[in-house]
Each structure stands twice: as structure tokens, then as C-alpha cells.
Amino acid sequence: MAKIFIDMPPFSKKSNGVICFYELYEYLFDRNLDLYFLARNIFEIKNNSLLIPYDLSKYSFTLSLKGAIKNDWLIANDTTTKNIIKEARRRGLRIFWWQLAPYNFLGRRIFPKVGEFNLPFSSCVDPYAKNFFYYQPPIDKYWKNALKLSNEGNFKKDSITIYTGKGRVKKLPLEIQKLFRKYNINLISRTYPKRRSGVFKLLLESIAFITFDELTQLNLEAASLGLPVFVVNQIFPDIVYKKFPVKSLGERVTSNPKQFLELLEKSKNNKLNKFYIGELIQNNQSTFNNIFKILTENDEQFLLGQNDLRRLKTWTKFLKNKNMIHPHLDGGQSAGSLFIKKYCSNLITQRNSNLLHLKIFLLEEICKFLFDLKLLQVILFFSKKASDFFRINKLLNKYLSLKRFIKYRFDKNYAYSIFQESSNRWSNNKLSIDQIIENVDEKLSIYDDMIIQNDLEQISQISYISFPRNTPKKNKLKSIQTIFDNSYLSFPKSVSLKIKYKLFKKND
């Protein structure tokens, strides 16, 4: 049996692509293949093992391709290092690319070669491919509950959510700018909110979603909740959404302002078709079955030819020329995101933002230039070290905190300004700070409670114990306690045992 080496990136629950590879490893492992976990950084895996939701003890770890021979397999992706690919080619391994992103666009500067296998994830990575190998990782409890609430509940939707992500911060069309005379803004970035529940809370109270990043899973999540999605920085042609494996996505994503406003009206009237979990995961089984078939039967229909390789390079060049994706700052965000609070504030107040957009444009271009020269990270590293060394920021923050505290202590009205300044929600002029605090949507406030209840639904089951009618109440309670003390039932130590009881009357 041929050995199969899978290049495994460091685990991140925020990366859909990384989770796809862990899910693939689990699937192939369960089919008793001779499988090897090719780790990029074994120390990172060891230090974060408690955060990885997979049983690492059963994996066969390796740090190199030592022991690999001709016709063994290497499963690679668009972020696999050049050294690993060179070594695999030198040893004569069959290289199998699961293409999760366009080559040489976000990851390593590398392309597959003619004669290697290539499986495109979706139309986003190769819109002209005949087959796609799409996989939706397990839908977590937050997304699952948000889908349920969006399909069943009617919320007070008074906001539009804006997401920055990796995309450049650009000026919105005038028709869409006018929406913020009426709607508030919820802001989501790659670092805020920290919790998934927080992300879905903001989406559930929104009437629409505006994204600067067309290459994010969040667009699909927002669309699945019934939100029309406006892409500010369009890089994909229409064919991408026509051929995307999840068909409903194309019905809700647009870069056309007029079409977006039409979708917005449908959303307000609950006329957008519902999204179901089955639609998201319908391709999963066939994708993994096809991968297994290629590995075990050596199906050569997915071998790359010269024309295929030329098409992949043309697609990457097309995307790069758009110059819309700038993941240059820490966290994979564009430099323009540094101005996002002022950007949102100007939308609410309907101010002229020409000067602000000029600043954003210049900063993004400078960061891109420094990034291409491989100087940006060096500058950021030394500026951070210098800041830590002189502790300028820390001293300044302490001074400002003391100043704010004193002002807050003696100026009652200042409490309101603190809330507005620290909040990621920009209030429309017609909405006072008191209304934001007091008018909390009850359905949203119990969102976390619903998640907890779903986790404990197996525990919270009710059983009834009957006693003779004349048994005193004291003896009944003592009997109940005895039953559980001597029971074969066991409960996790972390879960406290609660006994609910009701004493029925004679006529009950």
C-alpha cells in the first residue's frame, strides 16, 4: 500500500481551509490508509493540543518526507512550502493538490506542474473547471442556532453590518451611503468580535451585510441567515456565483447597487428563500469519496495538462490585477481598516469623506509597496519593540484612563460619551444612547441561553417518581435522595445535579 503524506498547516478554528484538511485526515484515517501527518511545526501542535478538537494520539506524525518512495502520495495545498514540494518531486511522489485558494494569490509563490493532480475547491479558485471538490466543515452550534433563529424568529433589524477583512476600504456607491440615514452600523473585523456568538448576534439584528472582502467564509454565513450581501471590492466575474457549489449564495451576493437594494426590500419583507443546513453540506460526502477513489484507484482524469496550468496562471494574474485584497497587517487585515471607525462615523453623519478616502488609499498603497519589498513586517516588528521598550503607549494609556475616570466621576453626562466612544456600534442621529441601552431585543438577549440549553438538553430531561398518596412530604424528599444516592446513574463532576419535583394533588 502506498504511503500518503498530508501537509498539515497549524490548526486554527478561524480558518475554514485548515479545518478542511483536518476533516480530510480523519476521513482517510477511518479508511485504514497508510497515513502520515506531515507537521509544519510540531511544537505549535504540542503546545496547542488541548485547543485542537481531534484525537491527536492516533495520528502518525512526521516532520519530513523521509521514508517516502516513488509513487507514494503527497496531499498539498496552496500554502505548502516550496521545500516540501521540491523534495516530493525529487523523490518521485505523486502530488495531489486540494486547491482551496487561487495559487500564488494569498499563500506561497508556487504552482503545480503538468502531470500532477489538481482538485479545485470551488468556482472561486478555478471558475472554468468541470468539477469542484467543495467541503463545508462541521457547522458549529453558533451558526446552527443562528440559522434556526433566522428561519423561525422575527427580530427588530435596525442595522447594517460592515465587514473589513482582507479587502481594501473603498468608498460606497451613493445609493448605499444614503441607507445610513436610516440604519445603524454593526462592525465586524478579523479580530472583533472575539466570540462566534458575538458575530452572529450582530448578523441577526442586521437587515443587510456589506463586505470589503470577497474571499471570506463570512459572506456565506451572512447570506445563509437571509441577508443580502453587497461586495464593495468585486474581483469575481458573475460566472463564479453561477457555478458555486452552494447555489443560494449567488442569489444573495451582488456588487450591483440597484440589485442590492432590491434584495434589501425582499429581506425586509421576508421574501428571500430560506437557507437550510442540508444545502451547505450536500457536497461533503461526494468530495471525500472522490478523493478516496483517486488515492486508491489512481484515477487520472484530474491530472493537469498544459492548458489547465495556463488557465490557473491566467486566473491568478486576473485576480492580482484587480488589486482589491490587501492582507498586509497583522491578523490579515488591510491597512485601510485602521481608519474604519472614522469611516463608519462619516457614513452615519453623511459627511464628505474625500480626504479620508485619500488617506486610506495612500496608506494601503504604501503598505503594499513595503510588503512586496518584504520590509513591512520588519518595520512593524521594530516599531512594536520600540514602543514596548519606551513604554510610551502604556504611560499614555494610564494618563488617559486617569483623566477619563476623573471626568467620569464629576461629569455625569460623560458616562454616555464613554459608551459611544468604546462601542463598535455607531448610532444614527435619531437614536439616543438611552434607547440603545434600554431597547434590547429579548430574542437576541437569550441567544447565548439557547446555546447553553442545546448543550445540556440531554441532561435536562424530566422523570416522575410516584409514591402512595399518604406518604408524608418529608419522607418523599428523603426517598428521592436515596434513589439517586444508590443509583447506577453517573453525572460529570462539572455538572451539578438538580432534582425538580412537584407534589401532585389528589385530583391531578
XYZ file of C-alpha atoms in Angstrom:
508
model
C 0.000 0.000 0.000
C 1.326 3.426 -0.943
C 2.055 5.818 1.904
C 0.066 9.061 1.990
C 1.668 12.192 3.443
C -0.662 15.115 4.145
C 0.878 18.560 4.576
C -0.952 19.877 7.659
C -0.991 23.615 8.423
C -1.106 24.775 12.073
C -4.633 24.381 13.438
C -6.863 27.447 13.515
C -10.574 27.309 14.246
C -10.923 30.578 12.298
C -9.598 29.061 9.076
C -12.076 27.066 7.039
C -9.297 25.675 4.845
C -7.287 24.368 7.787
C -10.337 22.614 9.244
C -10.992 21.033 5.831
C -7.588 19.347 5.952
C -8.137 18.036 9.486
C -11.520 16.667 8.433
C -9.925 15.008 5.394
C -7.270 13.404 7.598
C -9.986 11.981 9.873
C -11.906 10.615 6.904
C -8.877 8.893 5.336
C -7.665 7.593 8.698
C -11.006 5.850 9.276
C -10.489 4.006 5.973
C -7.261 2.393 7.194
C -4.918 4.014 4.701
C -1.193 4.270 5.453
C -1.456 7.903 6.510
C 1.179 10.359 7.813
C 0.618 13.761 9.420
C 3.332 15.979 7.885
C 3.522 18.712 10.532
C 4.916 22.136 9.722
C 5.553 22.965 13.368
C 5.379 20.106 15.855
C 5.955 22.400 18.850
C 2.969 24.551 17.952
C 0.789 21.452 17.753
C 2.095 20.171 21.078
C 1.570 23.494 22.861
C -1.957 23.885 21.480
C -3.062 20.251 21.617
C -5.842 21.000 24.106
C -7.364 23.516 21.687
C -7.452 21.095 18.739
C -10.797 19.202 18.663
C -9.282 15.996 17.244
C -7.690 12.953 18.855
C -4.011 13.594 18.096
C -2.887 10.404 19.848
C -3.911 8.270 16.859
C -2.017 10.349 14.273
C 1.304 9.222 12.797
C 3.401 12.389 12.938
C 6.400 13.111 10.743
C 8.480 16.239 10.174
C 9.808 15.333 6.732
C 9.297 13.044 3.738
C 11.999 10.711 4.987
C 10.935 7.164 4.149
C 8.787 8.238 1.202
C 9.472 6.399 -2.048
C 8.434 6.740 -5.665
C 4.648 6.625 -6.240
C 3.794 7.456 -2.622
C 1.387 10.382 -2.245
C 1.713 13.946 -1.009
C -1.539 15.846 -0.469
C -0.676 19.547 -0.719
C -2.479 22.880 -0.794
C -1.797 26.441 -1.910
C 0.200 27.232 1.281
C 2.512 24.179 1.175
C 6.170 25.277 1.305
C 8.477 25.150 -1.710
C 10.922 22.888 0.132
C 8.294 20.196 0.723
C 7.178 20.304 -2.931
C 10.778 20.163 -4.215
C 11.560 17.178 -2.000
C 8.378 15.373 -3.083
C 9.210 15.905 -6.756
C 12.799 14.765 -6.225
C 11.605 11.516 -4.637
C 9.047 10.874 -7.394
C 5.929 11.192 -5.236
C 2.535 11.651 -6.818
C 1.461 15.149 -5.777
C -2.210 15.727 -5.144
C -3.270 19.375 -4.773
C -6.530 20.176 -2.998
C -6.764 23.755 -4.248
C -8.529 25.753 -1.535
C -7.490 29.179 -2.885
C -6.087 30.576 -6.147
C -2.412 29.683 -6.482
C 0.153 32.380 -5.723
C -2.550 34.765 -4.541
C -2.811 34.575 -0.753
C -0.350 31.814 0.099
C 3.022 30.597 -1.184
C 4.539 31.625 -4.506
C 4.135 28.204 -6.072
C 2.191 26.494 -8.855
C 1.570 22.811 -9.572
C 3.205 21.179 -12.584
C 1.866 19.327 -15.580
C 1.201 15.700 -14.628
C 0.233 16.446 -11.018
C -3.308 16.070 -9.688
C -5.390 19.196 -9.041
C -8.792 19.305 -7.341
C -10.314 22.821 -7.217
C -12.355 23.560 -4.113
C -14.939 25.793 -5.814
C -15.526 28.170 -8.696
C -13.714 30.869 -6.688
C -10.368 29.144 -7.231
C -10.961 27.964 -10.813
C -14.267 29.096 -12.348
C -13.726 27.194 -15.590
C -13.075 23.760 -14.070
C -15.524 20.934 -14.864
C -15.662 19.519 -11.325
C -15.394 21.025 -7.836
C -14.409 19.428 -4.542
C -16.263 21.598 -2.083
C -16.424 20.720 1.599
C -18.290 22.549 4.353
C -16.656 21.870 7.750
C -18.989 20.943 10.609
C -21.445 23.747 11.306
C -20.839 24.851 14.884
C -23.547 25.452 17.468
C -23.443 29.225 16.954
C -24.106 29.081 13.228
C -26.660 26.288 13.711
C -28.610 28.288 16.286
C -28.404 31.448 14.191
C -29.870 29.564 11.207
C -32.693 28.296 13.379
C -33.447 31.752 14.768
C -33.280 33.418 11.352
C -35.730 30.899 9.872
C -38.154 30.966 12.798
C -37.889 34.346 14.500
C -38.688 37.939 13.600
C -36.162 40.358 15.038
C -36.004 44.094 15.253
C -33.480 44.706 12.458
C -32.211 48.269 12.643
C -28.628 47.855 11.422
C -26.370 47.033 8.501
C -23.234 45.036 9.257
C -19.945 46.069 7.652
C -17.007 43.654 7.401
C -13.483 44.817 6.535
C -11.425 41.614 6.401
C -8.606 41.423 3.853
C -10.260 43.855 1.435
C -9.339 47.451 0.688
C -11.566 50.030 2.363
C -13.283 51.758 -0.553
C -15.981 54.380 -0.997
C -19.557 53.058 -1.125
C -21.906 53.934 -4.005
C -24.099 56.962 -3.251
C -27.330 54.899 -3.254
C -25.925 52.697 -0.475
C -24.462 55.594 1.502
C -27.998 57.004 1.797
C -29.119 53.866 3.659
C -27.216 55.048 6.735
C -29.586 57.958 7.168
C -31.949 55.299 8.464
C -29.847 52.310 9.593
C -27.171 51.926 12.248
C -23.837 50.187 11.678
C -22.531 46.971 13.206
C -18.817 46.488 12.537
C -17.097 43.115 12.206
C -13.379 42.681 11.564
C -10.986 39.742 11.629
C -10.349 40.435 15.328
C -13.749 41.692 16.544
C -15.974 40.276 17.979
C -13.757 37.688 19.623
C -16.569 35.165 20.055
C -18.589 33.483 17.316
C -21.764 34.127 19.286
C -20.975 37.842 19.100
C -20.603 37.688 15.315
C -23.972 36.017 14.839
C -25.706 38.370 17.279
C -24.657 41.291 15.103
C -25.746 39.493 11.929
C -29.141 38.541 13.369
C -30.000 42.148 14.189
C -28.932 43.324 10.720
C -31.010 43.840 7.596
C -28.031 43.518 5.212
C -24.301 42.771 5.022
C -21.624 44.886 3.304
C -18.224 43.265 2.782
C -14.908 44.592 1.510
C -13.520 41.036 1.348
C -14.934 38.750 -1.345
C -12.721 35.859 -0.198
C -14.248 35.118 3.199
C -16.487 32.420 4.631
C -18.389 35.147 6.484
C -20.128 36.139 3.241
C -21.672 32.664 3.057
C -22.636 32.747 6.736
C -24.348 36.126 6.364
C -26.172 35.038 3.198
C -27.352 31.841 4.907
C -29.135 33.980 7.529
C -31.171 35.686 4.811
C -29.046 38.823 4.477
C -28.389 40.370 1.067
C -24.613 40.750 0.649
C -23.054 43.731 -1.119
C -19.437 43.199 -2.235
C -17.649 46.551 -2.375
C -14.459 45.200 -3.975
C -15.669 42.919 -6.742
C -12.956 40.640 -8.088
C -15.016 37.652 -9.249
C -16.974 37.659 -12.518
C -20.634 36.558 -12.435
C -19.743 33.034 -13.597
C -18.191 32.334 -10.187
C -21.534 32.595 -8.388
C -23.438 30.819 -11.146
C -21.184 27.781 -10.731
C -20.609 27.967 -6.952
C -21.492 24.623 -5.277
C -23.945 26.292 -2.858
C -26.440 27.711 -5.362
C -28.301 30.038 -2.969
C -25.162 32.101 -2.393
C -25.312 33.538 -5.898
C -28.900 34.660 -5.320
C -27.889 36.908 -2.411
C -24.429 38.277 -3.307
C -24.028 41.225 -5.669
C -21.830 44.213 -6.495
C -24.681 45.971 -8.279
C -26.188 48.723 -6.040
C -29.601 48.557 -7.715
C -29.818 44.766 -7.317
C -28.646 45.051 -3.706
C -31.445 47.498 -2.889
C -33.969 45.126 -4.490
C -32.643 42.258 -2.355
C -32.831 44.524 0.685
C -36.556 45.087 0.097
C -37.092 41.332 -0.199
C -35.161 40.785 3.024
C -37.295 43.372 4.874
C -40.455 41.580 3.727
C -39.059 38.088 4.478
C -39.300 37.106 0.809
C -35.780 35.698 0.411
C -35.761 31.910 0.226
C -34.728 30.118 3.406
C -31.296 28.554 3.725
C -31.046 25.026 5.143
C -28.062 23.169 6.590
C -28.562 20.362 4.082
C -27.795 22.756 1.253
C -24.469 23.687 2.862
C -23.215 20.136 3.414
C -24.708 18.397 0.363
C -21.309 18.112 -1.386
C -19.282 16.814 1.567
C -19.675 13.082 1.134
C -19.114 13.044 -2.625
C -15.980 15.220 -2.264
C -14.286 12.887 0.208
C -15.455 9.783 -1.655
C -13.898 11.119 -4.862
C -10.622 11.932 -3.090
C -10.508 8.399 -1.665
C -11.164 6.972 -5.122
C -8.309 8.957 -6.678
C -5.877 7.810 -3.978
C -6.830 4.133 -4.148
C -7.683 3.680 -7.833
C -5.233 6.227 -9.294
C -7.977 7.907 -11.342
C -6.046 10.071 -13.818
C -8.884 12.277 -15.089
C -7.763 15.089 -12.768
C -4.157 15.202 -13.985
C -3.094 18.695 -15.008
C -2.360 19.368 -18.667
C -0.526 22.324 -20.193
C -3.793 24.140 -20.954
C -5.027 23.598 -17.393
C -1.867 25.102 -15.918
C -2.066 28.072 -18.277
C -5.679 28.652 -17.182
C -4.715 28.635 -13.471
C -1.929 31.168 -14.032
C -4.222 33.411 -16.076
C -6.832 33.333 -13.303
C -4.291 34.331 -10.631
C -2.996 37.162 -12.806
C -6.575 38.378 -13.348
C -7.236 38.469 -9.593
C -3.971 40.215 -8.777
C -4.588 42.912 -11.349
C -7.800 43.796 -9.506
C -5.624 44.964 -6.569
C -8.505 44.569 -4.105
C -7.146 42.124 -1.485
C -4.537 43.566 0.907
C -3.910 41.188 3.863
C -0.813 43.127 4.896
C -1.313 43.993 8.568
C -1.268 41.555 11.493
C -4.416 39.471 11.543
C -4.592 39.540 7.731
C -6.302 42.938 7.506
C -5.827 45.779 5.072
C -4.143 48.978 6.229
C -7.356 50.878 5.483
C -9.032 49.115 8.422
C -7.072 51.472 10.724
C -9.461 54.235 9.613
C -12.648 52.180 9.831
C -14.141 53.946 12.887
C -13.887 57.336 11.228
C -15.215 55.773 8.005
C -18.319 54.462 9.790
C -18.828 57.694 11.699
C -18.852 59.649 8.420
C -21.453 57.276 6.962
C -23.807 57.939 9.876
C -23.312 61.710 9.773
C -23.340 61.700 5.932
C -20.172 63.781 5.816
C -17.981 64.304 2.758
C -15.173 61.734 3.080
C -12.978 62.546 0.089
C -9.981 63.486 2.259
C -10.423 60.364 4.399
C -10.514 58.113 1.324
C -7.349 59.753 0.008
C -5.581 58.970 3.304
C -6.820 55.369 3.181
C -5.676 54.937 -0.432
C -2.181 56.317 0.261
C -1.696 54.198 3.394
C -2.818 50.997 1.627
C -0.516 51.639 -1.334
C 2.461 52.396 0.933
C 1.862 49.222 2.960
C 1.511 47.165 -0.218
C 4.784 48.589 -1.566
C 6.616 47.829 1.699
C 5.025 44.375 1.883
C 6.191 43.488 -1.633
C 9.726 44.556 -0.653
C 9.408 42.393 2.491
C 10.028 45.473 4.643
C 6.584 45.969 6.197
C 6.846 43.203 8.791
C 10.349 44.359 9.713
C 9.115 47.923 10.279
C 6.112 46.730 12.284
C 8.338 44.445 14.392
C 10.827 47.177 15.311
C 8.125 49.791 15.911
C 6.406 47.415 18.337
C 9.681 46.642 20.105
C 10.487 50.345 20.366
C 7.032 51.062 21.743
C 7.386 48.303 24.352
C 10.890 49.471 25.286
C 9.983 53.099 25.896
C 6.518 52.210 27.208
C 5.157 55.355 25.616
C 1.813 53.822 24.847
C 1.398 52.310 28.299
C 2.183 55.579 30.070
C -0.107 57.489 27.736
C -2.945 54.994 28.274
C -2.599 55.257 32.053
C -2.707 59.037 31.854
C -5.796 58.974 29.611
C -7.517 56.390 31.835
C -6.948 58.568 34.907
C -8.213 61.632 33.049
C -11.324 59.769 31.867
C -12.012 58.449 35.380
C -11.821 61.906 36.942
C -14.049 63.374 34.257
C -16.497 60.485 34.570
C -16.547 60.863 38.367
C -17.526 64.540 38.305
C -19.409 64.815 34.998
C -22.482 62.606 34.843
C -23.095 63.230 31.124
C -19.608 61.935 30.292
C -20.773 58.375 31.015
C -22.771 58.439 27.802
C -19.842 59.609 25.699
C -17.660 56.808 27.098
C -20.213 54.251 25.942
C -20.379 55.708 22.452
C -16.606 56.041 22.152
C -15.832 52.463 23.162
C -18.722 50.842 21.312
C -18.422 49.258 17.883
C -21.974 50.345 17.098
C -22.459 53.765 15.526
C -25.821 55.299 16.427
C -27.997 57.039 13.891
C -28.708 60.656 14.817
C -32.338 59.799 15.548
C -31.366 57.118 18.095
C -30.282 58.258 21.551
C -27.844 56.421 23.801
C -30.691 55.724 26.252
C -32.662 53.915 23.555
C -29.703 51.689 22.718
C -29.295 50.636 26.355
C -32.983 50.210 27.176
C -34.475 48.734 23.992
C -32.754 45.373 23.974
C -34.330 42.758 21.717
C -35.447 39.921 24.004
C -34.872 37.242 21.372
C -31.270 38.337 20.946
C -30.669 38.579 24.679
C -31.483 34.881 25.147
C -29.258 33.775 22.243
C -26.465 32.507 24.500
C -29.021 30.879 26.797
C -30.391 28.898 23.848
C -26.886 27.636 23.048
C -26.373 26.515 26.639
C -29.751 24.796 26.664
C -28.862 22.869 23.499
C -25.638 21.674 25.124
C -27.499 20.454 28.180
C -30.665 19.176 26.527
C -29.661 15.557 27.183
C -29.247 16.327 30.886
C -32.397 18.376 31.340
C -34.839 15.511 30.907
C -37.740 15.120 33.352
C -38.679 11.883 35.097
C -41.531 11.247 37.503
C -41.490 9.138 40.657
C -44.798 8.088 42.243
C -45.458 7.439 45.919
C -48.500 6.251 47.885
C -50.934 9.098 48.484
C -50.498 9.121 52.255
C -46.705 9.366 52.246
C -45.564 12.485 54.174
C -43.716 15.193 52.220
C -40.586 14.760 54.350
C -40.415 11.034 53.593
C -40.940 11.669 49.862
C -37.944 14.011 49.665
C -35.794 11.588 51.667
C -36.802 8.713 49.344
C -35.904 10.737 46.238
C -32.455 11.497 47.667
C -31.911 7.815 48.495
C -32.819 6.759 44.958
C -30.132 8.980 43.443
C -27.518 8.205 46.102
C -27.785 4.499 45.294
C -28.398 4.855 41.580
C -26.265 3.393 38.793
C -26.619 6.773 37.066
C -23.448 8.853 36.992
C -23.073 12.529 36.254
C -19.994 14.543 35.239
C -18.419 16.275 38.217
C -18.608 19.591 36.382
C -22.415 19.295 36.080
C -24.324 19.842 39.289
C -27.263 17.501 39.823
C -30.582 19.301 40.157
C -33.771 17.459 41.089
C -37.020 19.109 40.053
C -40.070 17.816 41.804
C -43.763 18.566 42.050
C -46.161 17.201 44.630
C -49.352 16.387 42.737
C -52.691 16.898 44.409
C -55.279 14.226 44.696
C -57.178 15.300 41.578
C -54.075 15.800 39.337
